[in-house]
PDB file of C-alpha atoms in Angstrom:
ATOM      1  CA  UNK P   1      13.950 -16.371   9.772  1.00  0.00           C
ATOM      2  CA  UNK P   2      15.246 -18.507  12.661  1.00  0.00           C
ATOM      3  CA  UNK P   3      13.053 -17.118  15.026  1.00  0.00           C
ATOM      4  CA  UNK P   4      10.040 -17.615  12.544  1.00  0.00           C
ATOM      5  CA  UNK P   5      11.258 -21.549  12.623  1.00  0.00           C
ATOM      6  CA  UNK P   6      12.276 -21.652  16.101  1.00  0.00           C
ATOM      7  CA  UNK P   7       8.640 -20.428  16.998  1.00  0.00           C
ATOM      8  CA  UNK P   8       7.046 -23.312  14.872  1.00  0.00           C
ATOM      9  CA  UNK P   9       6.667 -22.068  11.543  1.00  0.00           C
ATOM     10  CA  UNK P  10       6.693 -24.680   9.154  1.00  0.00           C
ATOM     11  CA  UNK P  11       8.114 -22.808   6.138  1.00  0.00           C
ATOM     12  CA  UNK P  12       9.119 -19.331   5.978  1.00  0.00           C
ATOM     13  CA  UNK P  13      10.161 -17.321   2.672  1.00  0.00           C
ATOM     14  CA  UNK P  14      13.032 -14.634   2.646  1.00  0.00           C
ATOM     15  CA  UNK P  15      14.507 -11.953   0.334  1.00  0.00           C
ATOM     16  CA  UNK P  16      17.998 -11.413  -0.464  1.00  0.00           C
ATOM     17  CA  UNK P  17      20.338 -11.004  -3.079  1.00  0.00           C
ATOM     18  CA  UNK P  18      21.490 -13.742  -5.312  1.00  0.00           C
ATOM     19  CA  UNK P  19      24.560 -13.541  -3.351  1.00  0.00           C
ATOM     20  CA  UNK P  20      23.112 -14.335  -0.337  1.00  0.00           C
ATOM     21  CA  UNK P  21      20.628 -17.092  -1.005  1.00  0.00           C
ATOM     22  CA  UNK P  22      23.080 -20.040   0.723  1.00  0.00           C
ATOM     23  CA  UNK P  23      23.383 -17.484   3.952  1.00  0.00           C
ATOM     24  CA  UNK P  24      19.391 -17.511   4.137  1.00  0.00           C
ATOM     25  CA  UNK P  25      19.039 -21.289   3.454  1.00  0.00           C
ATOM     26  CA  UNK P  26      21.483 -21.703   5.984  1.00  0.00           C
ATOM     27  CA  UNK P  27      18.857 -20.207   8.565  1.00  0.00           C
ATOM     28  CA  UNK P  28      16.016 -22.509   7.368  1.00  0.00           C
ATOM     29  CA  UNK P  29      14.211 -20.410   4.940  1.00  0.00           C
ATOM     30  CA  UNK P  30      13.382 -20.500   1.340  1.00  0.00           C
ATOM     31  CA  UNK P  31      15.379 -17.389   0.032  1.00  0.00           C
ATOM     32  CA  UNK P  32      13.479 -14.832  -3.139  1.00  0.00           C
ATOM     33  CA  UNK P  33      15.073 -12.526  -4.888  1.00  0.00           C
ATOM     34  CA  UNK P  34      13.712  -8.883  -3.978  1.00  0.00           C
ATOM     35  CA  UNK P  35      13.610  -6.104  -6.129  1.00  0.00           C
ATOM     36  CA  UNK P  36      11.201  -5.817  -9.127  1.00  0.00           C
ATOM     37  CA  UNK P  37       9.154  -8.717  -9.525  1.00  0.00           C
ATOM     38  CA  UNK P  38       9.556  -9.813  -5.886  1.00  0.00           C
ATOM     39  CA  UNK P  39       5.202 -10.690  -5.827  1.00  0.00           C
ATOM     40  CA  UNK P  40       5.556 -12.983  -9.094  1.00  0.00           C
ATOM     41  CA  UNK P  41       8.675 -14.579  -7.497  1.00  0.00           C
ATOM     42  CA  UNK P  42       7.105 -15.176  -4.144  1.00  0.00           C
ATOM     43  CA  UNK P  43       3.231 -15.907  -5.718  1.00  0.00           C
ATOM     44  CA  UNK P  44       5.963 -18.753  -7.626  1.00  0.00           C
ATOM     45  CA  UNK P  45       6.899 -20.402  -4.375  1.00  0.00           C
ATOM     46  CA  UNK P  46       3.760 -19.633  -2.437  1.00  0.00           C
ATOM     47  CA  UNK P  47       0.463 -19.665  -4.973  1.00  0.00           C
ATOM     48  CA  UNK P  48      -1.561 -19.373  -1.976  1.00  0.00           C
ATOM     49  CA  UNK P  49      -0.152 -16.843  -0.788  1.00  0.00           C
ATOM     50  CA  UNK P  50       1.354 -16.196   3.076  1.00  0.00           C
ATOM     51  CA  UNK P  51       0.268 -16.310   6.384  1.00  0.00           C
ATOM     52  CA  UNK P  52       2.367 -13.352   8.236  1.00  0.00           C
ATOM     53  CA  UNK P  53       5.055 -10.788   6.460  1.00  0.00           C
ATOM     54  CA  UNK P  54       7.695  -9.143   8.649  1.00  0.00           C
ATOM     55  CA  UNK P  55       8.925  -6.092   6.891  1.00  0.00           C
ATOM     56  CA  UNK P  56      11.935  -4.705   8.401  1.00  0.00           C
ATOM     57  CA  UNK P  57      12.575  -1.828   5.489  1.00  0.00           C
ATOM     58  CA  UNK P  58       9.586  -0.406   4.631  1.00  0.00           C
ATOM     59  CA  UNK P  59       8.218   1.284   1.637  1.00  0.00           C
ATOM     60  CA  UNK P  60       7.055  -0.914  -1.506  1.00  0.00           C
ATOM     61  CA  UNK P  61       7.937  -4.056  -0.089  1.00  0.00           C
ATOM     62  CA  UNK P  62       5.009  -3.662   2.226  1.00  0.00           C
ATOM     63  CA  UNK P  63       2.997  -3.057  -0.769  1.00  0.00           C
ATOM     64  CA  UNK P  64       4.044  -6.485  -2.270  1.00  0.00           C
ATOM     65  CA  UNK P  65       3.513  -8.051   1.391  1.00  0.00           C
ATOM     66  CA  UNK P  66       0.112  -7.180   1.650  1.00  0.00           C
ATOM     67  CA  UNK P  67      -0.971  -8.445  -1.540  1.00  0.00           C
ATOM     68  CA  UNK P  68       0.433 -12.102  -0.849  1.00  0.00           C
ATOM     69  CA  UNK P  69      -1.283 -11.949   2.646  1.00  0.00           C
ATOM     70  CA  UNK P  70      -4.660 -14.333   3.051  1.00  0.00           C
ATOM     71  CA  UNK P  71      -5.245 -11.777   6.509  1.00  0.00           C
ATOM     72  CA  UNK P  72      -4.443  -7.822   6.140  1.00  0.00           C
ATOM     73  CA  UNK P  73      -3.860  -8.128   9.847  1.00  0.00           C
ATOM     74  CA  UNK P  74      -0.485 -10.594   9.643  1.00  0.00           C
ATOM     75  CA  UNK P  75       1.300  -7.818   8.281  1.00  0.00           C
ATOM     76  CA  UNK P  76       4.035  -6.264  10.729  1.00  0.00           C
ATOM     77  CA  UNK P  77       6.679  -3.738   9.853  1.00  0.00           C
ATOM     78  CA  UNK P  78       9.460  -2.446  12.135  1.00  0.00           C
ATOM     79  CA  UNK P  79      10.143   0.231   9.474  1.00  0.00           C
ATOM     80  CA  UNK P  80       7.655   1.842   8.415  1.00  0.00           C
ATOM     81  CA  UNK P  81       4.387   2.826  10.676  1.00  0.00           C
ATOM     82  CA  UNK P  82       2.133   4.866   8.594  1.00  0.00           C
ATOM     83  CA  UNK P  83       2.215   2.763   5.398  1.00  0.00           C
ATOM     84  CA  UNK P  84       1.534  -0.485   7.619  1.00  0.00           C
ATOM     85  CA  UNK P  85      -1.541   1.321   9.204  1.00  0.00           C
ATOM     86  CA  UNK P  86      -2.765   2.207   6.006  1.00  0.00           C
ATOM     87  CA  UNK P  87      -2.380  -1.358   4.782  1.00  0.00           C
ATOM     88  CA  UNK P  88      -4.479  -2.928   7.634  1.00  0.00           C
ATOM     89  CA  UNK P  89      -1.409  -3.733   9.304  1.00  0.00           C
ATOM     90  CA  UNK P  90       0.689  -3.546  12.770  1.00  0.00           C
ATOM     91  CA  UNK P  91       3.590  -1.348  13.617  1.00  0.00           C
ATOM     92  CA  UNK P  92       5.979  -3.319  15.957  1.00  0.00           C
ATOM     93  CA  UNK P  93       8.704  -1.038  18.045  1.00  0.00           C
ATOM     94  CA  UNK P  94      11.036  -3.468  19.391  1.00  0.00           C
ATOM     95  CA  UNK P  95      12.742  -2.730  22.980  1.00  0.00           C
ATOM     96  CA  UNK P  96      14.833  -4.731  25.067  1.00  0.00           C
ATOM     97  CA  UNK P  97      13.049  -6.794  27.487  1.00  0.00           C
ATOM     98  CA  UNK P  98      14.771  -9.370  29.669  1.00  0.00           C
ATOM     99  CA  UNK P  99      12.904 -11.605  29.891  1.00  0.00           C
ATOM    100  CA  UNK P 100      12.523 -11.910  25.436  1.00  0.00           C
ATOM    101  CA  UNK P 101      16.330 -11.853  25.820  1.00  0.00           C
ATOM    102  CA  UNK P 102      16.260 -15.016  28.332  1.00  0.00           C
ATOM    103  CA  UNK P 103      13.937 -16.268  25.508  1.00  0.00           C
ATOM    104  CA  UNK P 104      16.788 -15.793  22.916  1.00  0.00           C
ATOM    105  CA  UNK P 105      19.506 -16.848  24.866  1.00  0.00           C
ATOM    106  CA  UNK P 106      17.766 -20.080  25.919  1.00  0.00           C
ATOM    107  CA  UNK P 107      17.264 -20.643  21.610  1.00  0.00           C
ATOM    108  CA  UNK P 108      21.166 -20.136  21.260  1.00  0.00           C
ATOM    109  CA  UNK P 109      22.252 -22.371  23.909  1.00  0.00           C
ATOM    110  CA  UNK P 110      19.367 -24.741  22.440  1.00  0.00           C
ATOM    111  CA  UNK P 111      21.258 -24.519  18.903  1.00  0.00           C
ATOM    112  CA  UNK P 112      18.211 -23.171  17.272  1.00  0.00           C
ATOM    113  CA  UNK P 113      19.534 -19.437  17.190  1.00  0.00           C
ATOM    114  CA  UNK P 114      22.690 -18.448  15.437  1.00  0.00           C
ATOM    115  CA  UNK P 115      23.861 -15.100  15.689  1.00  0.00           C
ATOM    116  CA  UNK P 116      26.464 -14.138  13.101  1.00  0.00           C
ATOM    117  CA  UNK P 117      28.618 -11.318  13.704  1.00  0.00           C
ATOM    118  CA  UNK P 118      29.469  -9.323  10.663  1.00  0.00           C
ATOM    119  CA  UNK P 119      32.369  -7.020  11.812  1.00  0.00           C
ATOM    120  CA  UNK P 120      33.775  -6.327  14.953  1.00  0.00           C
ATOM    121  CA  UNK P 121      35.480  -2.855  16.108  1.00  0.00           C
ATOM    122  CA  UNK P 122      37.252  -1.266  18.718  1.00  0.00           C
ATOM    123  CA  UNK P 123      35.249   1.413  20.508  1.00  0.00           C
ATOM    124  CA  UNK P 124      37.404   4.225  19.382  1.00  0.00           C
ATOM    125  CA  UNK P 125      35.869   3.490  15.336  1.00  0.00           C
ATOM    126  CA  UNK P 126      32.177   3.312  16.377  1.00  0.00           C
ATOM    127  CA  UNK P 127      31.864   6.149  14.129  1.00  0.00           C
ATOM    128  CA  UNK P 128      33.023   4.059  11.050  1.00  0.00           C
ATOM    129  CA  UNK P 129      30.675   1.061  12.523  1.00  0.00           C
ATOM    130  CA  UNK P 130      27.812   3.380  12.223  1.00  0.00           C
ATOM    131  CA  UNK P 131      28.606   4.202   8.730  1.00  0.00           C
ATOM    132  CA  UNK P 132      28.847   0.257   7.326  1.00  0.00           C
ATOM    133  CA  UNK P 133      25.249   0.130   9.252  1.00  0.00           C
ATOM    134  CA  UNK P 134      23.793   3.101   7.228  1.00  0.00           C
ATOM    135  CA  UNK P 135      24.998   1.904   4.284  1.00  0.00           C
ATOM    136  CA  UNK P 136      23.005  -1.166   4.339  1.00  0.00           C
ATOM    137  CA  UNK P 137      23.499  -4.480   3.290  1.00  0.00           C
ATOM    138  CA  UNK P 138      25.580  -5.959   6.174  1.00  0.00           C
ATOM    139  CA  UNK P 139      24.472  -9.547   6.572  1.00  0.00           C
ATOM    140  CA  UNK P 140      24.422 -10.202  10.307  1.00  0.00           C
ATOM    141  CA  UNK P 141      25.412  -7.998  13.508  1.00  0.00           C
ATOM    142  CA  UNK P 142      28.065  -5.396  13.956  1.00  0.00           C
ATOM    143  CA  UNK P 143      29.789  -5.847  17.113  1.00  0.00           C
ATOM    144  CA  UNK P 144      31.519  -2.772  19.318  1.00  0.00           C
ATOM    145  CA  UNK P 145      33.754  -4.010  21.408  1.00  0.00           C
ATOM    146  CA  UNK P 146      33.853  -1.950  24.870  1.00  0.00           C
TER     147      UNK P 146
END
């Protein structure tokens, strides 16, 4: 969502939990609820329709994405490469590239990027950071400290 409004988007639309609706207005975007209902709830805030959808979980909320899209081809999941294919879409792999991570850093020193750190632990419990991960739901990073 900040990078979406760093990058000159004028508006940008994200889904969350009730519970987390402040957290995503805090990073400049309108927040949605997901879950059942999610196109009548966007189609609400966005009759005609959206320009790009960035799915980061895959599965029926692609669905949903590609039916509020005016192109097919503004569709981009990091999730879930077959369905996106199928939808007229792009699969996007992301990899660490320096100089996209001078890009970011130059955003956070700029005050337009704010990372927020979850958890922190030591090395020794990486295992147990791992598991908060896979269970979903963490809002923000989750830091191992080396």
């Amino acid at each position: 969502m900040q990078l979406a409004r760093a990058l000159g988007a004028d508006r940008v639309i994200g889904t969350a939990g009730e519970a987390n609706h402040d957290f995503v207005r805090s990073l400049g975007a309108e927040p949605v609820a997901y879950g059942d209902g999610l196109l009548d709830r966007v189609r609400a805030v966005a009759p005609d329709g959206v320009d790009v959808a960035l799915d980061l979980f895959g599965g029926e909320a692609l669905d949903v994405s590609a039916e509020l899209l005016n192109r097919p081809a503004r569709l981009i999941s990091t999730a879930d490469p077959e369905h996106v294919t199928r939808l007229g879409g792009s699969y996007l792999f992301v990899k660490p590239s320096t100089s996209d991570l001078s890009v970011l850093a130059g955003l956070v020193d700029a005050g337009r990027l704010a990372v927020h750190v979850a958890r922190t632990f030591p090395l020794a419990e990486a295992a147990e950071a791992q598991r908060l991960v896979e269970a979903g739901h963490v809002r923000g990073k989750v830091v191992l400290e080396v």
